[in-house]
mmCIF file of C-alpha atoms in Angstrom:
data_model
loop_
_atom_site.group_PDB
_atom_site.id
_atom_site.type_symbol
_atom_site.label_atom_id
_atom_site.label_comp_id
_atom_site.label_asym_id
_atom_site.label_seq_id
_atom_site.Cartn_x
_atom_site.Cartn_y
_atom_site.Cartn_z
ATOM 1 C CA MET C 388 108.590 224.169 235.994
ATOM 2 C CA THR C 389 107.218 227.729 236.340
ATOM 3 C CA PHE C 390 104.724 228.679 233.149
ATOM 4 C CA ARG C 391 107.296 231.312 232.605
ATOM 5 C CA TYR C 392 109.994 228.992 232.253
ATOM 6 C CA LEU C 393 107.820 226.945 229.884
ATOM 7 C CA ALA C 394 107.118 229.920 227.829
ATOM 8 C CA VAL C 395 110.957 230.810 227.339
ATOM 9 C CA LEU C 396 111.694 227.474 226.322
ATOM 10 C CA LEU C 397 108.644 227.018 223.847
ATOM 11 C CA LEU C 398 109.785 230.429 222.357
ATOM 12 C CA ALA C 399 113.345 229.382 222.316
ATOM 13 C CA VAL C 400 112.480 226.382 220.210
ATOM 14 C CA ALA C 401 110.217 228.310 217.670
ATOM 15 C CA CYS C 402 112.756 230.590 216.817
ATOM 16 C CA ALA C 403 115.580 228.155 216.475
ATOM 17 C CA PRO C 404 117.297 228.355 213.135
ATOM 18 C CA LYS C 405 116.252 225.459 210.837
ATOM 19 C CA GLY C 406 119.548 225.067 209.913
ATOM 20 C CA ASP C 407 119.033 221.245 208.621
ATOM 21 C CA SER C 408 116.656 221.643 206.048
ATOM 22 C CA ASN C 409 118.296 224.847 204.743
ATOM 23 C CA SER C 410 121.296 223.130 204.027
ATOM 24 C CA SER C 411 119.993 219.881 202.477
ATOM 25 C CA ASN C 412 118.010 222.037 199.898
ATOM 26 C CA VAL C 413 121.363 224.090 199.323
ATOM 27 C CA GLU C 414 122.745 220.606 198.320
ATOM 28 C CA VAL C 415 120.098 219.524 196.168
ATOM 29 C CA VAL C 416 120.474 222.807 194.214
ATOM 30 C CA SER C 417 124.111 222.509 193.776
ATOM 31 C CA ARG C 418 123.535 218.984 192.098
ATOM 32 C CA LEU C 419 121.868 221.006 189.565
ATOM 33 C CA GLU C 420 123.579 224.032 189.003
ATOM 34 C CA GLN C 421 125.813 222.793 186.316
ATOM 35 C CA PRO C 422 126.495 223.890 182.940
ATOM 36 C CA GLY C 423 123.877 224.162 180.385
ATOM 37 C CA ILE C 424 121.167 223.895 183.327
ATOM 38 C CA THR C 425 118.886 226.974 183.620
ATOM 39 C CA LEU C 426 117.036 226.782 187.109
ATOM 40 C CA ARG C 427 113.855 229.696 186.927
ATOM 41 C CA ARG C 428 112.618 231.099 190.366
ATOM 42 C CA ASP C 429 109.560 232.388 191.384
ATOM 43 C CA GLY C 430 109.872 233.846 194.985
ATOM 44 C CA GLY C 431 113.165 232.285 195.760
ATOM 45 C CA GLU C 432 111.364 228.938 194.869
ATOM 46 C CA ILE C 433 112.921 226.964 191.705
ATOM 47 C CA TYR C 434 109.655 226.130 189.717
ATOM 48 C CA SER C 435 111.282 225.515 186.089
ATOM 49 C CA VAL C 436 114.381 223.497 184.692
ATOM 50 C CA TYR C 437 115.901 223.880 181.342
ATOM 51 C CA VAL C 438 118.393 221.533 180.387
ATOM 52 C CA GLU C 439 120.043 222.337 176.954
ATOM 53 C CA GLU C 440 123.234 220.993 175.280
ATOM 54 C CA ALA C 441 124.266 218.819 178.411
ATOM 55 C CA ASP C 442 124.130 215.392 179.861
ATOM 56 C CA TRP C 443 121.491 214.823 182.463
ATOM 57 C CA SER C 444 121.433 211.778 185.339
ATOM 58 C CA ARG C 445 119.094 209.947 187.463
ATOM 59 C CA GLU C 446 120.342 211.636 190.284
ATOM 60 C CA GLN C 447 119.854 215.202 188.600
ATOM 61 C CA SER C 448 116.247 213.750 188.508
ATOM 62 C CA GLN C 449 115.902 212.645 192.011
ATOM 63 C CA ALA C 450 117.465 216.051 192.857
ATOM 64 C CA VAL C 451 114.130 218.203 191.128
ATOM 65 C CA CYS C 452 112.009 215.514 192.839
ATOM 66 C CA GLU C 453 113.508 216.249 196.287
ATOM 67 C CA LEU C 454 112.734 220.095 195.853
ATOM 68 C CA LYS C 455 109.233 219.520 195.405
ATOM 69 C CA THR C 456 108.898 222.795 193.780
ATOM 70 C CA VAL C 457 109.689 222.129 190.100
ATOM 71 C CA THR C 458 106.582 222.164 187.677
ATOM 72 C CA VAL C 459 108.119 222.279 184.522
ATOM 73 C CA ILE C 460 111.477 220.523 183.268
ATOM 74 C CA GLU C 461 112.749 220.828 179.529
ATOM 75 C CA PHE C 462 115.460 218.780 177.743
ATOM 76 C CA TYR C 463 117.112 220.310 174.624
ATOM 77 C CA ASN C 464 119.618 218.515 172.943
ATOM 78 C CA THR C 465 120.085 216.561 176.239
ATOM 79 C CA LYS C 466 122.129 213.365 176.854
ATOM 80 C CA LEU C 467 119.388 211.461 178.862
ATOM 81 C CA ALA C 468 121.517 208.662 181.127
ATOM 82 C CA SER C 469 119.290 205.650 181.606
ATOM 83 C CA GLY C 470 116.729 206.058 184.594
ATOM 84 C CA ALA C 471 116.641 209.870 183.902
ATOM 85 C CA ILE C 472 113.193 209.654 182.983
ATOM 86 C CA LYS C 473 112.066 206.703 185.514
ATOM 87 C CA ALA C 474 113.491 208.906 188.506
ATOM 88 C CA LEU C 475 110.638 212.136 187.597
ATOM 89 C CA ALA C 476 107.915 209.633 188.435
ATOM 90 C CA ASP C 477 108.726 210.374 191.973
ATOM 91 C CA CYS C 478 108.332 214.244 191.581
ATOM 92 C CA SER C 479 105.419 215.156 193.480
ATOM 93 C CA ILE C 480 104.156 218.403 191.576
ATOM 94 C CA LEU C 481 105.696 217.749 188.070
ATOM 95 C CA ARG C 482 103.339 218.891 185.456
ATOM 96 C CA THR C 483 104.723 219.463 182.139
ATOM 97 C CA VAL C 484 107.977 217.439 180.532
ATOM 98 C CA ARG C 485 109.157 218.592 177.208
ATOM 99 C CA PHE C 486 111.539 216.795 174.862
ATOM 100 C CA SER C 487 113.178 218.950 171.934
ATOM 101 C CA GLY C 488 115.923 219.171 169.385
ATOM 102 C CA LYS C 489 117.571 215.959 169.351
ATOM 103 C CA THR C 490 116.672 214.441 172.970
ATOM 104 C CA PRO C 491 116.151 210.818 172.988
ATOM 105 C CA THR C 492 113.166 209.845 174.760
ATOM 106 C CA GLY C 493 114.138 206.582 176.378
ATOM 107 C CA GLY C 494 111.672 204.675 174.244
ATOM 108 C CA SER C 495 109.498 202.339 176.470
ATOM 109 C CA GLU C 496 111.111 204.578 179.764
ATOM 110 C CA LEU C 497 108.354 206.724 179.144
ATOM 111 C CA LEU C 498 106.096 204.395 180.552
ATOM 112 C CA SER C 499 107.182 204.883 183.912
ATOM 113 C CA LEU C 500 105.628 208.381 184.021
ATOM 114 C CA LYS C 501 102.519 206.447 184.007
ATOM 115 C CA ASP C 502 102.743 206.839 187.970
ATOM 116 C CA LEU C 503 103.380 210.589 187.793
ATOM 117 C CA LYS C 504 99.714 211.474 188.612
ATOM 118 C CA PRO C 505 100.377 215.497 188.377
ATOM 119 C CA LEU C 506 101.545 215.135 184.822
ATOM 120 C CA LYS C 507 99.352 216.761 182.299
ATOM 121 C CA ILE C 508 101.487 218.178 179.586
ATOM 122 C CA ILE C 509 104.087 216.081 177.656
ATOM 123 C CA GLY C 510 105.910 217.809 174.641
ATOM 124 C CA PHE C 511 107.964 216.487 171.602
ATOM 125 C CA LEU C 512 109.463 219.385 169.902
ATOM 126 C CA GLY C 513 111.639 218.518 166.887
ATOM 127 C CA SER C 514 111.704 216.455 163.510
ATOM 128 C CA SER C 515 112.951 213.623 165.261
ATOM 129 C CA TYR C 516 109.597 212.778 166.894
ATOM 130 C CA GLY C 517 107.395 210.393 165.329
ATOM 131 C CA ASP C 518 105.621 207.049 165.038
ATOM 132 C CA SER C 519 107.922 205.499 167.425
ATOM 133 C CA ILE C 520 106.770 207.231 170.467
ATOM 134 C CA MET C 521 102.944 207.368 169.992
ATOM 135 C CA GLY C 522 102.542 204.265 171.131
ATOM 136 C CA TYR C 523 104.031 205.085 174.694
ATOM 137 C CA VAL C 524 102.764 208.340 175.086
ATOM 138 C CA GLY C 525 99.171 206.931 174.772
ATOM 139 C CA GLN C 526 99.220 204.968 177.496
ATOM 140 C CA LEU C 527 99.862 207.929 179.897
ATOM 141 C CA ALA C 528 95.860 208.136 180.791
ATOM 142 C CA GLN C 529 96.618 211.684 182.969
ATOM 143 C CA LEU C 530 97.689 213.581 179.913
ATOM 144 C CA GLU C 531 95.438 216.361 179.071
ATOM 145 C CA GLU C 532 97.669 218.115 176.137
ATOM 146 C CA VAL C 533 100.110 216.357 174.080
ATOM 147 C CA TYR C 534 102.431 218.296 171.665
ATOM 148 C CA VAL C 535 104.128 216.544 168.768
ATOM 149 C CA GLN C 536 105.351 219.234 166.688
ATOM 150 C CA ALA C 537 108.359 220.079 163.921
ATOM 151 C CA ASP C 538 109.489 223.592 163.568
ATOM 152 C CA GLU C 539 111.429 222.562 160.243
ATOM 153 C CA ARG C 540 107.793 221.284 158.560
ATOM 154 C CA ASN C 541 109.035 218.194 158.007
ATOM 155 C CA GLY C 542 107.840 216.084 160.750
ATOM 156 C CA SER C 543 108.233 212.102 160.815
ATOM 157 C CA LEU C 544 104.619 211.561 162.355
ATOM 158 C CA THR C 545 102.294 209.632 159.905
ATOM 159 C CA ASP C 546 98.971 208.150 160.018
ATOM 160 C CA SER C 547 100.482 204.897 161.580
ATOM 161 C CA GLY C 548 101.530 207.001 164.673
ATOM 162 C CA ILE C 549 98.004 208.172 165.224
ATOM 163 C CA ALA C 550 96.728 204.660 165.029
ATOM 164 C CA ALA C 551 99.252 203.349 167.394
ATOM 165 C CA PHE C 552 98.301 206.559 169.964
ATOM 166 C CA ALA C 553 94.329 205.779 169.459
ATOM 167 C CA SER C 554 94.855 202.048 169.989
ATOM 168 C CA ALA C 555 96.934 202.677 173.413
ATOM 169 C CA ARG C 556 94.714 205.583 174.691
ATOM 170 C CA ASN C 557 92.482 204.477 177.634
ATOM 171 C CA SER C 558 91.276 207.384 179.205
ATOM 172 C CA GLU C 559 88.131 209.362 179.120
ATOM 173 C CA ALA C 560 89.645 212.504 180.303
ATOM 174 C CA PRO C 561 89.816 215.440 178.125
ATOM 175 C CA LEU C 562 92.732 215.570 175.416
ATOM 176 C CA GLN C 563 94.167 218.252 173.175
ATOM 177 C CA LEU C 564 96.514 217.226 170.522
ATOM 178 C CA PHE C 565 99.042 219.808 168.684
ATOM 179 C CA LEU C 566 100.767 218.080 165.691
ATOM 180 C CA GLN C 567 101.830 221.100 163.696
ATOM 181 C CA GLY C 568 104.406 220.242 161.287
ATOM 182 C CA HIS C 569 103.409 216.776 159.833
ATOM 183 C CA PRO C 570 102.808 216.746 156.272
ATOM 184 C CA ARG C 571 102.326 212.764 156.541
ATOM 185 C CA ILE C 572 99.176 213.110 158.395
ATOM 186 C CA THR C 573 96.590 212.615 155.851
ATOM 187 C CA ASP C 574 92.691 212.191 155.739
ATOM 188 C CA SER C 575 92.979 208.754 156.484
ATOM 189 C CA ALA C 576 94.080 209.542 159.944
ATOM 190 C CA PHE C 577 90.452 210.673 160.960
ATOM 191 C CA ASP C 578 89.633 206.810 161.216
ATOM 192 C CA HIS C 579 92.074 206.730 163.850
ATOM 193 C CA PHE C 580 91.218 209.957 165.611
ATOM 194 C CA GLY C 581 87.839 209.298 166.058
ATOM 195 C CA LYS C 582 88.808 206.367 168.062
ATOM 196 C CA ILE C 583 91.031 208.504 170.623
ATOM 197 C CA LYS C 584 88.891 208.789 173.833
ATOM 198 C CA GLY C 585 88.261 212.009 175.642
ATOM 199 C CA LEU C 586 89.571 213.798 172.325
ATOM 200 C CA THR C 587 88.237 217.848 172.033
ATOM 201 C CA TYR C 588 90.815 219.543 169.973
ATOM 202 C CA ILE C 589 93.352 219.085 167.242
ATOM 203 C CA ASP C 590 95.734 221.502 165.966
ATOM 204 C CA PHE C 591 97.341 220.535 162.652
ATOM 205 C CA GLY C 592 99.046 223.915 161.502
ATOM 206 C CA GLU C 593 99.310 224.636 158.313
ATOM 207 C CA VAL C 594 101.366 221.807 156.643
ATOM 208 C CA ALA C 595 99.353 218.575 157.320
ATOM 209 C CA GLY C 596 98.220 216.186 154.944
ATOM 210 C CA VAL C 597 94.660 216.874 155.694
ATOM 211 C CA THR C 598 92.345 218.484 153.616
ATOM 212 C CA ARG C 599 89.174 221.010 154.337
ATOM 213 C CA GLU C 600 86.802 218.076 152.971
ATOM 214 C CA GLY C 601 88.597 215.559 155.497
ATOM 215 C CA ILE C 602 87.733 217.917 158.407
ATOM 216 C CA ASP C 603 84.392 218.530 157.301
ATOM 217 C CA ALA C 604 83.530 215.076 157.136
ATOM 218 C CA PHE C 605 85.104 214.003 160.362
ATOM 219 C CA ALA C 606 83.363 216.837 162.333
ATOM 220 C CA ALA C 607 80.048 215.774 160.803
ATOM 221 C CA ARG C 608 80.853 212.270 161.965
ATOM 222 C CA MET C 609 81.931 213.011 165.340
ATOM 223 C CA LYS C 610 78.620 215.338 165.759
ATOM 224 C CA ALA C 611 76.450 212.693 164.909
ATOM 225 C CA SER C 612 78.043 210.615 167.505
ATOM 226 C CA GLY C 613 77.554 213.274 170.453
ATOM 227 C CA GLN C 614 81.081 214.515 170.427
ATOM 228 C CA THR C 615 82.539 217.776 169.653
ATOM 229 C CA VAL C 616 86.212 217.916 168.401
ATOM 230 C CA ARG C 617 87.588 221.274 167.823
ATOM 231 C CA ILE C 618 90.047 221.781 164.791
ATOM 232 C CA ALA C 619 92.699 224.080 163.913
ATOM 233 C CA TYR C 620 93.906 223.811 160.424
ATOM 234 C CA ASP C 621 95.911 226.557 158.025
ATOM 235 C CA SER C 622 95.688 225.356 154.530
ATOM 236 C CA ARG C 623 98.273 228.011 153.282
#
């Protein structure tokens, strides 16, 4: 074989169409392009999936993972099939998962996300999310930000939920909590907040049942122990 022929052969291989990969990607996307599902793109790549008022299957979660480009997925009033949350644990770069409206979380199925190492942010937006999820979420050691927020200002999270989270948390990684809209969180919760490993920030919004006196006492206690926790609180 001459050098000239070898060069031509290598060029032909390099320029050959990569139809198999492209067609495979198209097939994966077709499983996601359904009514109620919005795929957000950046430079042609899908980076975010928003599911609203729709059913969501385990196979669709698997399709998200197969894309290897999705970093955010949000479910709003979504009917999640059994195994749909667990399947997300195989997504290689999924960083943010949000549940909102009346989307069920699958309860203990949340624990399957312990193996999703890229996951840093989890959100629960709506008054239906409260104490029952906190023991599970506390076990997701890789989290850096946790949102449990109620837009209607009638959230169901209480001091007991904070206690469950504190007991389950076993990571020193820096953690921020966003807990707006829960008036049944009181000053008694500060005993539990003080036990949450890695806690650096709490945002109560303007309707929590905590008081300025309770916040100041907690801040002083944490400072004395060598830990600083910033707190956002609007007393209006």
